[in-house]
Coordinates of C-alpha atoms in Angstrom, one line a residue:
M20 CA 67.7 -144.3 4.9
Q21 CA 70.9 -145.4 2.6
H22 CA 72.9 -147.3 5.2
L23 CA 69.8 -150.5 5.6
T24 CA 70.3 -150.5 1.5
K25 CA 74.1 -150.6 1.1
C26 CA 73.4 -154.0 4.0
H27 CA 70.8 -155.2 2.5
A28 CA 72.5 -155.4 -0.3
H29 CA 75.8 -156.9 -0.1
C30 CA 73.5 -159.8 2.1
N31 CA 71.1 -160.3 -0.8
P32 CA 73.2 -158.6 -4.2
R33 CA 69.9 -160.1 -6.0
R34 CA 68.1 -157.0 -4.7
R35 CA 70.3 -153.9 -5.8
S36 CA 68.1 -150.5 -4.5
V37 CA 65.4 -150.0 -1.6
S38 CA 63.9 -147.7 -5.3
R39 CA 62.3 -150.9 -7.0
L40 CA 60.1 -151.2 -3.8
T41 CA 56.4 -150.0 -3.4
R42 CA 54.5 -148.3 -0.6
T43 CA 52.2 -151.3 -1.1
N44 CA 55.1 -153.8 -0.1
V45 CA 56.6 -151.6 2.7
A46 CA 54.8 -154.0 5.5
A47 CA 56.6 -156.7 4.5
F48 CA 59.8 -155.1 3.2
S49 CA 59.9 -154.5 7.0
G50 CA 60.0 -157.9 8.2
L51 CA 62.8 -158.8 5.6
L52 CA 64.8 -156.2 6.9
A53 CA 64.7 -157.4 10.3
L54 CA 66.0 -161.0 9.3
T55 CA 69.0 -159.5 7.4
L56 CA 70.0 -156.5 10.0
S57 CA 70.0 -159.7 12.3
A58 CA 72.1 -161.8 10.0
C59 CA 74.6 -159.0 9.0
G60 CA 75.2 -156.9 12.2
T61 CA 76.3 -153.7 11.5
A62 CA 77.8 -151.7 9.2
D63 CA 81.1 -152.4 11.0
S64 CA 80.9 -156.4 10.4
V65 CA 79.8 -156.4 7.2
D66 CA 83.2 -158.4 6.3
D67 CA 82.4 -160.9 8.9
P68 CA 80.3 -162.9 7.6
G69 CA 79.7 -164.2 11.7
T70 CA 81.4 -164.6 15.0
P71 CA 81.8 -167.7 17.0
T72 CA 80.7 -167.0 20.6
I73 CA 83.6 -167.9 22.8
A74 CA 82.4 -169.7 26.3
A75 CA 83.5 -168.1 29.8
P76 CA 87.1 -169.6 31.7
T77 CA 84.8 -172.2 33.9
V78 CA 86.4 -170.7 37.4
E79 CA 86.1 -174.1 40.7
P80 CA 85.6 -172.1 44.0
A81 CA 88.2 -173.1 47.0
S82 CA 86.8 -176.5 49.0
L83 CA 88.3 -179.1 50.7
R84 CA 89.0 -182.5 49.5
T85 CA 91.4 -184.6 51.4
P86 CA 92.5 -183.0 54.9
N87 CA 95.6 -183.0 56.1
S88 CA 95.8 -185.4 59.5
A89 CA 98.2 -185.1 62.6
Q90 CA 101.9 -184.3 61.6
E91 CA 104.9 -186.0 63.6
A92 CA 108.0 -183.4 64.9
M93 CA 110.6 -183.2 67.2
V94 CA 112.2 -180.8 69.3
G95 CA 115.7 -179.6 67.4
G96 CA 115.0 -181.9 64.0
T97 CA 113.9 -180.5 61.1
F98 CA 110.8 -180.4 60.0
N99 CA 109.1 -179.5 56.1
Y100 CA 105.9 -180.8 55.3
D101 CA 104.0 -179.5 52.6
A102 CA 100.5 -179.1 54.0
T103 CA 98.6 -178.7 50.2
K104 CA 100.1 -182.6 50.1
G105 CA 100.8 -181.8 45.7
G106 CA 97.5 -179.6 46.0
T107 CA 95.5 -182.4 46.8
V108 CA 94.0 -180.8 50.2
F109 CA 92.0 -178.4 48.1
G110 CA 90.0 -178.0 45.3
G111 CA 89.9 -174.5 43.1
T112 CA 91.1 -172.1 40.2
G113 CA 94.3 -170.4 41.0
L114 CA 94.8 -171.3 45.1
T115 CA 97.0 -169.4 47.0
Y116 CA 98.2 -170.3 50.5
G117 CA 98.8 -169.2 53.5
V118 CA 99.8 -171.2 57.2
A119 CA 98.8 -169.8 60.6
F120 CA 100.0 -171.4 63.6
T121 CA 98.7 -171.1 67.5
P122 CA 98.5 -171.1 70.2
S123 CA 102.9 -170.2 68.8
A124 CA 104.9 -171.2 65.9
N125 CA 107.2 -172.6 68.6
G126 CA 110.2 -171.9 65.4
L127 CA 108.0 -173.0 62.7
S128 CA 107.4 -171.1 59.1
A129 CA 105.5 -171.2 56.1
V130 CA 106.2 -170.3 52.4
N131 CA 103.5 -170.6 49.9
G132 CA 102.0 -173.9 51.8
R133 CA 104.3 -175.0 52.8
I134 CA 105.8 -175.6 56.7
S135 CA 109.7 -175.9 57.7
G136 CA 111.6 -175.0 60.4
T137 CA 113.5 -176.5 63.9
P138 CA 110.4 -177.2 66.6
L139 CA 111.9 -175.4 69.8
A140 CA 109.5 -177.2 73.0
A141 CA 107.4 -180.5 73.3
G142 CA 103.8 -179.6 72.5
I143 CA 101.0 -179.3 69.9
T144 CA 100.8 -176.6 67.2
T145 CA 98.1 -175.8 65.3
A146 CA 99.0 -175.2 61.8
T147 CA 95.6 -173.0 59.7
I148 CA 96.5 -173.6 55.8
V149 CA 93.7 -171.3 54.2
A150 CA 93.5 -171.6 50.6
T151 CA 91.9 -168.9 48.3
D152 CA 90.7 -169.0 45.1
A153 CA 91.0 -166.4 42.3
S154 CA 87.3 -164.4 43.5
G155 CA 88.4 -164.9 46.9
T156 CA 87.1 -166.8 48.9
S157 CA 88.5 -168.9 50.7
V158 CA 88.4 -172.1 52.8
T159 CA 90.7 -174.0 55.8
N160 CA 91.6 -177.1 57.5
A161 CA 93.7 -177.4 60.5
F162 CA 95.5 -180.1 62.0
P163 CA 98.2 -180.6 64.5
I164 CA 101.7 -180.5 64.8
V165 CA 103.1 -182.0 67.7
A166 CA 106.0 -181.8 68.4
F167 CA 108.2 -184.6 70.8
A168 CA 110.9 -184.5 72.8
A169 CA 114.0 -185.9 71.5
D170 CA 115.2 -188.1 74.4
L171 CA 111.7 -189.9 74.5
T172 CA 112.1 -193.7 73.4
A173 CA 110.1 -196.7 73.0
P174 CA 109.5 -199.1 75.5
I175 CA 111.8 -202.4 76.0
L176 CA 109.5 -205.6 77.1
P177 CA 110.2 -209.2 76.6
S178 CA 109.3 -210.9 73.6
A179 CA 107.1 -213.1 76.4
S180 CA 104.4 -210.4 78.6
F181 CA 104.8 -210.6 82.1
A182 CA 102.2 -212.0 84.4
Y183 CA 99.8 -209.5 85.4
S184 CA 95.8 -211.6 85.4
D185 CA 94.7 -213.9 87.9
V186 CA 95.3 -216.8 85.5
R187 CA 98.9 -216.6 85.6
L188 CA 99.5 -214.7 88.9
P189 CA 96.9 -216.1 91.0
L190 CA 96.7 -214.0 94.7
P191 CA 97.6 -216.3 97.8
R192 CA 95.3 -218.0 99.8
H193 CA 95.1 -215.3 102.5
F194 CA 93.7 -212.7 100.1
T195 CA 91.6 -214.7 98.2
Q196 CA 89.9 -217.4 101.0
A197 CA 86.0 -217.1 101.4
P198 CA 84.1 -215.9 104.5
P199 CA 83.8 -216.8 107.0
N200 CA 87.5 -217.1 107.2
V201 CA 88.7 -213.7 108.1
G202 CA 91.3 -211.5 106.4
S203 CA 90.8 -211.7 103.0
P204 CA 90.0 -208.3 100.6
Q205 CA 88.2 -210.3 98.0
Q206 CA 85.1 -208.6 99.0
A207 CA 87.3 -205.5 98.2
D208 CA 88.0 -205.8 95.2
N209 CA 86.4 -203.1 93.2
T210 CA 87.5 -204.8 89.5
P211 CA 84.3 -205.1 86.7
A212 CA 84.1 -207.8 85.4
L213 CA 84.0 -205.8 82.1
N214 CA 88.1 -205.0 82.6
A215 CA 89.8 -207.7 84.4
I216 CA 93.2 -207.5 84.0
T217 CA 95.3 -209.5 81.3
D218 CA 98.4 -210.1 81.2
A219 CA 98.5 -207.7 77.9
G220 CA 96.0 -204.6 79.0
A221 CA 98.5 -204.7 81.7
T222 CA 101.6 -204.0 79.8
L223 CA 99.3 -201.9 77.4
G224 CA 98.5 -199.3 81.3
R225 CA 102.4 -200.3 82.0
V226 CA 103.5 -198.5 79.1
L227 CA 100.7 -195.6 79.5
F228 CA 102.0 -195.5 82.8
Y229 CA 105.8 -194.5 82.2
D230 CA 105.7 -192.7 79.5
R231 CA 106.3 -189.3 79.2
R232 CA 104.2 -188.7 75.8
L233 CA 101.2 -188.8 78.7
S234 CA 102.1 -184.5 79.4
I235 CA 102.1 -181.8 77.3
N236 CA 105.9 -181.3 76.9
D237 CA 106.8 -185.0 77.4
R238 CA 108.8 -183.9 81.1
V239 CA 106.0 -185.9 83.0
S240 CA 104.3 -189.5 83.4
C241 CA 101.8 -191.0 86.0
S242 CA 105.0 -192.1 87.4
S243 CA 106.9 -188.8 87.9
C244 CA 103.9 -188.5 91.3
H245 CA 103.3 -192.2 91.8
Q246 CA 107.3 -194.0 92.0
Q247 CA 107.7 -197.6 92.5
Q248 CA 110.3 -197.5 95.3
F249 CA 108.3 -195.3 97.3
A250 CA 105.4 -197.5 97.0
F251 CA 104.0 -195.8 94.1
T252 CA 103.4 -192.5 95.9
D253 CA 105.7 -189.0 96.3
T254 CA 107.7 -189.0 98.9
A255 CA 107.4 -184.5 98.4
R256 CA 104.3 -183.0 100.4
L257 CA 103.2 -181.6 96.9
S258 CA 104.4 -183.4 93.8
K259 CA 105.5 -181.7 90.9
G260 CA 103.4 -180.6 87.4
F261 CA 104.9 -180.9 83.8
A262 CA 105.4 -177.0 84.6
G263 CA 106.6 -177.0 87.8
G264 CA 104.0 -175.9 89.0
L265 CA 102.5 -178.2 92.6
T266 CA 99.8 -180.6 93.2
G267 CA 97.3 -179.7 96.0
R268 CA 97.6 -182.9 97.6
Q269 CA 100.1 -185.2 98.4
S270 CA 100.2 -187.8 95.9
M271 CA 98.4 -190.8 96.9
G272 CA 100.1 -194.4 97.4
L273 CA 99.0 -197.0 94.9
T274 CA 99.7 -199.9 96.7
N275 CA 96.3 -202.7 96.5
A276 CA 94.3 -199.9 95.3
R277 CA 92.0 -203.0 93.7
F278 CA 90.6 -203.4 97.4
Y279 CA 88.4 -201.0 98.5
T280 CA 84.9 -201.9 98.6
R281 CA 83.8 -197.9 97.9
G282 CA 85.7 -198.7 94.7
R283 CA 86.1 -194.5 94.7
F284 CA 89.3 -192.9 94.4
F285 CA 91.4 -189.8 95.3
W286 CA 91.7 -188.5 98.5
D287 CA 88.6 -187.2 98.2
E288 CA 86.4 -190.2 96.2
R289 CA 85.3 -187.3 93.5
A290 CA 85.4 -190.4 91.4
A291 CA 83.6 -193.1 91.2
T292 CA 86.0 -195.7 89.6
L293 CA 89.1 -196.0 89.0
E294 CA 89.0 -196.1 84.9
A295 CA 87.6 -192.6 85.5
Q296 CA 90.6 -191.1 88.1
V297 CA 93.4 -192.5 85.6
L298 CA 92.1 -190.0 82.8
Q299 CA 92.0 -187.1 85.7
P300 CA 95.3 -186.4 86.3
I301 CA 96.0 -186.4 82.2
Q302 CA 93.7 -183.5 81.8
D303 CA 94.3 -182.0 85.3
A304 CA 96.2 -178.1 84.5
V305 CA 98.3 -178.6 86.8
E306 CA 99.7 -182.1 86.6
M307 CA 100.2 -183.3 83.2
G308 CA 97.7 -180.4 81.1
L309 CA 96.1 -182.1 77.9
T310 CA 92.8 -182.7 77.1
L311 CA 91.4 -186.8 76.1
D312 CA 91.6 -185.4 72.3
Q313 CA 95.6 -184.0 72.6
L314 CA 96.1 -187.7 74.5
R315 CA 94.8 -189.6 71.6
I316 CA 96.2 -187.6 68.7
K317 CA 99.7 -187.8 70.6
L318 CA 99.5 -191.7 70.6
S319 CA 97.9 -192.1 67.2
I320 CA 101.2 -191.0 65.9
T321 CA 102.6 -192.8 68.3
A322 CA 104.9 -196.0 66.1
F323 CA 104.2 -198.6 68.7
Y324 CA 100.9 -197.9 69.9
P325 CA 98.9 -199.4 67.7
A326 CA 100.2 -202.7 68.1
L327 CA 100.1 -203.2 72.2
F328 CA 96.5 -201.5 71.3
T329 CA 95.7 -205.0 68.9
A330 CA 97.3 -207.6 71.8
A331 CA 95.0 -205.9 74.4
F332 CA 91.9 -205.0 72.9
G333 CA 92.0 -206.9 69.3
T334 CA 92.1 -203.6 67.0
P335 CA 94.9 -201.2 67.2
E336 CA 91.7 -198.1 67.5
I337 CA 93.0 -196.0 70.4
T338 CA 90.7 -193.8 72.6
T339 CA 90.7 -192.0 75.9
D340 CA 88.5 -195.1 77.1
R341 CA 91.1 -198.0 76.0
V342 CA 93.5 -195.5 77.4
G343 CA 91.3 -195.3 81.1
L344 CA 90.5 -199.5 81.0
A345 CA 94.4 -200.2 80.6
L346 CA 95.8 -198.0 82.6
A347 CA 93.2 -199.3 85.7
Q348 CA 94.3 -202.7 84.3
F349 CA 98.0 -202.0 85.3
V350 CA 97.0 -199.9 88.5
R351 CA 94.7 -202.8 90.1
S352 CA 97.8 -205.2 89.4
L353 CA 100.0 -203.6 92.0
T354 CA 98.9 -206.0 94.7
S355 CA 101.7 -206.4 97.4
V356 CA 101.8 -209.9 98.6
N357 CA 105.5 -210.9 99.5
S358 CA 106.1 -208.6 102.8
K359 CA 107.5 -210.6 106.1
F360 CA 103.6 -210.7 107.4
D361 CA 102.8 -212.2 104.5
R362 CA 105.4 -215.0 104.6
A363 CA 104.2 -215.2 108.0
F364 CA 100.2 -217.2 106.1
A365 CA 101.3 -220.8 105.0
P366 CA 100.2 -221.7 101.5
S367 CA 97.3 -222.7 103.1
G368 CA 96.2 -219.7 104.5
I369 CA 96.9 -220.0 107.7
P370 CA 99.7 -217.7 109.7
D371 CA 101.9 -218.6 112.1
F372 CA 103.2 -214.7 113.4
P373 CA 104.9 -216.1 116.1
G374 CA 107.2 -218.1 114.4
T375 CA 108.0 -215.4 111.9
F376 CA 107.7 -212.3 113.6
T377 CA 110.0 -210.9 116.7
A378 CA 108.9 -210.0 119.7
Q379 CA 108.9 -206.5 119.1
E380 CA 106.9 -206.6 116.1
L381 CA 104.3 -209.4 118.0
I382 CA 104.0 -206.4 120.7
G383 CA 103.4 -204.0 117.2
Q384 CA 100.8 -206.5 116.2
N385 CA 98.7 -207.0 119.4
V386 CA 99.0 -203.3 119.0
F387 CA 97.5 -202.7 116.0
N388 CA 94.5 -205.6 116.9
G389 CA 93.8 -204.1 119.7
R390 CA 94.0 -201.3 121.7
A391 CA 94.9 -198.7 119.4
G392 CA 91.9 -200.3 117.0
C393 CA 94.0 -199.6 114.4
A394 CA 92.6 -202.7 112.5
R395 CA 89.0 -201.1 112.8
C396 CA 90.3 -198.9 109.8
H397 CA 93.0 -200.4 108.3
G398 CA 91.4 -204.1 107.9
T399 CA 91.7 -207.1 105.8
N400 CA 95.3 -209.4 104.7
A401 CA 95.6 -206.5 102.6
H402 CA 95.2 -203.2 105.7
I403 CA 93.0 -201.1 103.6
S404 CA 90.6 -198.8 104.3
D405 CA 86.7 -199.2 104.7
D406 CA 85.4 -195.9 104.8
I407 CA 86.3 -192.2 104.4
H408 CA 86.7 -190.3 107.5
N409 CA 87.5 -187.5 109.6
T410 CA 90.8 -188.6 111.7
G411 CA 90.9 -184.9 113.7
L412 CA 93.5 -183.8 112.1
D413 CA 92.4 -180.4 112.9
A414 CA 89.8 -178.8 115.6
T415 CA 88.4 -177.0 112.4
V416 CA 87.9 -178.2 108.9
T417 CA 90.3 -176.8 106.8
E418 CA 89.6 -179.8 103.9
V419 CA 86.2 -180.4 102.9
G420 CA 87.8 -183.6 101.4
A421 CA 85.0 -186.4 100.6
G422 CA 82.6 -184.3 102.2
A423 CA 82.9 -182.8 106.8
G424 CA 86.5 -182.9 106.6
R425 CA 86.3 -186.8 105.6
F426 CA 89.3 -188.7 103.6
K427 CA 90.3 -192.0 102.0
A428 CA 92.9 -193.7 103.4
P429 CA 95.3 -195.9 100.9
S430 CA 96.6 -199.2 101.6
L431 CA 99.0 -199.7 104.9
R432 CA 100.6 -202.3 103.0
N433 CA 104.6 -200.3 102.2
V434 CA 103.7 -197.5 104.0
E435 CA 107.4 -197.6 105.7
V436 CA 109.0 -196.1 102.2
R437 CA 106.4 -193.2 101.3
G438 CA 108.2 -190.9 103.3
R439 CA 105.1 -188.2 103.8
Y440 CA 102.1 -189.5 105.6
M441 CA 98.0 -187.6 105.2
H442 CA 96.5 -186.2 102.2
D443 CA 98.3 -183.0 102.9
G444 CA 101.6 -184.3 103.2
R445 CA 102.0 -183.0 106.7
F446 CA 104.4 -186.0 108.4
T447 CA 107.6 -186.8 108.0
S448 CA 107.7 -190.5 109.6
L449 CA 105.7 -193.0 111.0
E450 CA 107.1 -192.1 114.7
Q451 CA 105.0 -189.0 114.1
V452 CA 101.8 -190.9 112.8
V453 CA 101.6 -193.1 116.0
E454 CA 101.8 -190.1 118.2
F455 CA 99.1 -188.2 116.6
Y456 CA 96.4 -191.0 116.9
N457 CA 97.9 -191.5 120.6
A458 CA 98.0 -188.5 122.2
G459 CA 97.0 -185.4 118.9
V460 CA 93.4 -186.0 117.6
Q461 CA 91.9 -182.8 117.5
N462 CA 88.0 -182.4 119.0
N463 CA 86.6 -181.5 115.3
G464 CA 82.4 -181.5 115.0
N465 CA 83.0 -184.5 112.1
L466 CA 85.1 -186.6 114.2
D467 CA 84.8 -190.1 113.8
N468 CA 83.4 -192.0 116.6
R469 CA 86.0 -194.5 116.8
L470 CA 88.5 -191.9 117.4
R471 CA 86.0 -190.4 119.9
G472 CA 86.3 -191.9 123.7
Q473 CA 85.4 -191.1 127.3
G474 CA 82.9 -187.7 127.9
N475 CA 83.0 -188.0 124.0
A476 CA 86.7 -186.5 123.8
P477 CA 89.4 -187.2 121.0
L478 CA 90.9 -190.7 122.2
R479 CA 94.4 -190.6 123.6
L480 CA 95.2 -194.3 123.5
N481 CA 98.3 -193.3 126.0
L482 CA 100.5 -196.0 124.1
S483 CA 104.3 -197.0 126.4
P484 CA 107.2 -195.6 124.1
A485 CA 107.7 -199.5 123.9
E486 CA 104.2 -200.2 122.3
K487 CA 104.7 -197.2 120.4
D488 CA 107.9 -198.6 119.0
G489 CA 106.6 -201.8 118.4
L490 CA 103.9 -200.5 116.5
V491 CA 106.6 -199.1 114.3
A492 CA 108.2 -202.7 114.0
F493 CA 104.8 -204.0 112.8
L494 CA 103.8 -201.8 110.0
K495 CA 107.9 -202.1 108.7
T496 CA 106.3 -205.8 108.7
L497 CA 104.2 -204.9 105.9
T498 CA 107.5 -203.9 103.3
D499 CA 107.6 -205.6 100.6
N500 CA 110.5 -205.9 99.2
T501 CA 109.5 -208.0 95.9
F502 CA 107.3 -205.5 95.0
L503 CA 108.8 -202.3 95.4
T504 CA 111.4 -203.5 92.8
A505 CA 109.8 -205.7 90.4
Q506 CA 110.6 -205.2 86.7
R507 CA 106.9 -206.2 85.8
L508 CA 105.5 -203.3 87.6
S509 CA 109.0 -200.9 87.1
S510 CA 109.9 -198.8 83.9
P511 CA 110.1 -200.4 80.6
F512 CA 111.2 -197.3 78.8
S513 CA 115.3 -196.8 79.3
R514 CA 115.0 -193.2 80.3

């Protein structure tokens, strides 16, 4: 009671003592006392008329504000990048940073969000920066760092584009004459209406075709397995992929790929269109090793591509669909029209083979079109396959192919320079191929009927040495040296 009296007296000096209170006003005093204690506090605070309330500091939780984009580096070069972008990537109070690398650091390290180092090998490293706030809450941002090989260059392109389109580079009459004129491959043209060859589209396709950036480690391009001097194939039985692994089949020649009625691609026709086919080797684990998203990232941070995509498609947007369209345009531009065989045709489309071919070549042409029956499967003036076939390479089906051991065949144009023949590259010369069809076809249960003779047995041609030599000589008339050396079809890169 003495404590309450002292406090009340201090705060309300006109009332000096509680002793003056009577028993009849105790209730009123009690209410007043409660108000007084609320204003004065305890006895320890009698000298402080009032303590202001201090608001607790605001703690902003960690959040992602402006994510990092893909970054470009070079093997052997210095890389230095602030993955916090001056503290603008994340928001939050008292942030600390850590960085993790997958699948490996590749020569890089990080201190408090700054990444530095010297990339050791070409490839893509995913950097994940982690921001942790004062309360222990974390937020992350992952982005790719693409280390390009040091020897990559930009393409060297002419100021005026090479001609690729049918408007600027029309096909000759013997390729376009309409039925009933025989020999034109026009009806077999697999070019879709929405992806006709344009100069800008095929130019972009040419750059992509020869660019080693389309592989995970910048070691191989499409042209590594499809080399111009070999009719856009490989003389090795199996081609080497980005890490040295071997492809499952021999690289298919691309000459006159534009002309094939079925419109499907690969030896086993697993790709429904050329636009779909050109993207598959890029994604193959042996051949080029990229995902389509990685492909898009690599092209997007390569300085010269936006202008090429703009020229081809109207905007700089880089998509994998556009990559497929451009590559398909370039591959369809690989038409061979200037061989000795082609030069036998007048501008009218009428040929003069007797005035063009040697006697031996004429013998071979007669065998090809006649009793050997080669033209039944390799028809038109583009010498393209009509369908998929089981040609009796083995007595039993060792590879299913497109079904029952059947395979697509490429055009016979430039067949002389290929070096390897059949889907598995088993033959190394035209002479071996001719001898196989002459006397080596196996009695496979799924053998094409055109390769069966009397009693349903495999056909035996019984060609004479002169006929076999003539057939090889005729096949060599399909070699187009202009095609094999044309600059518009060659690499635009210095290396």
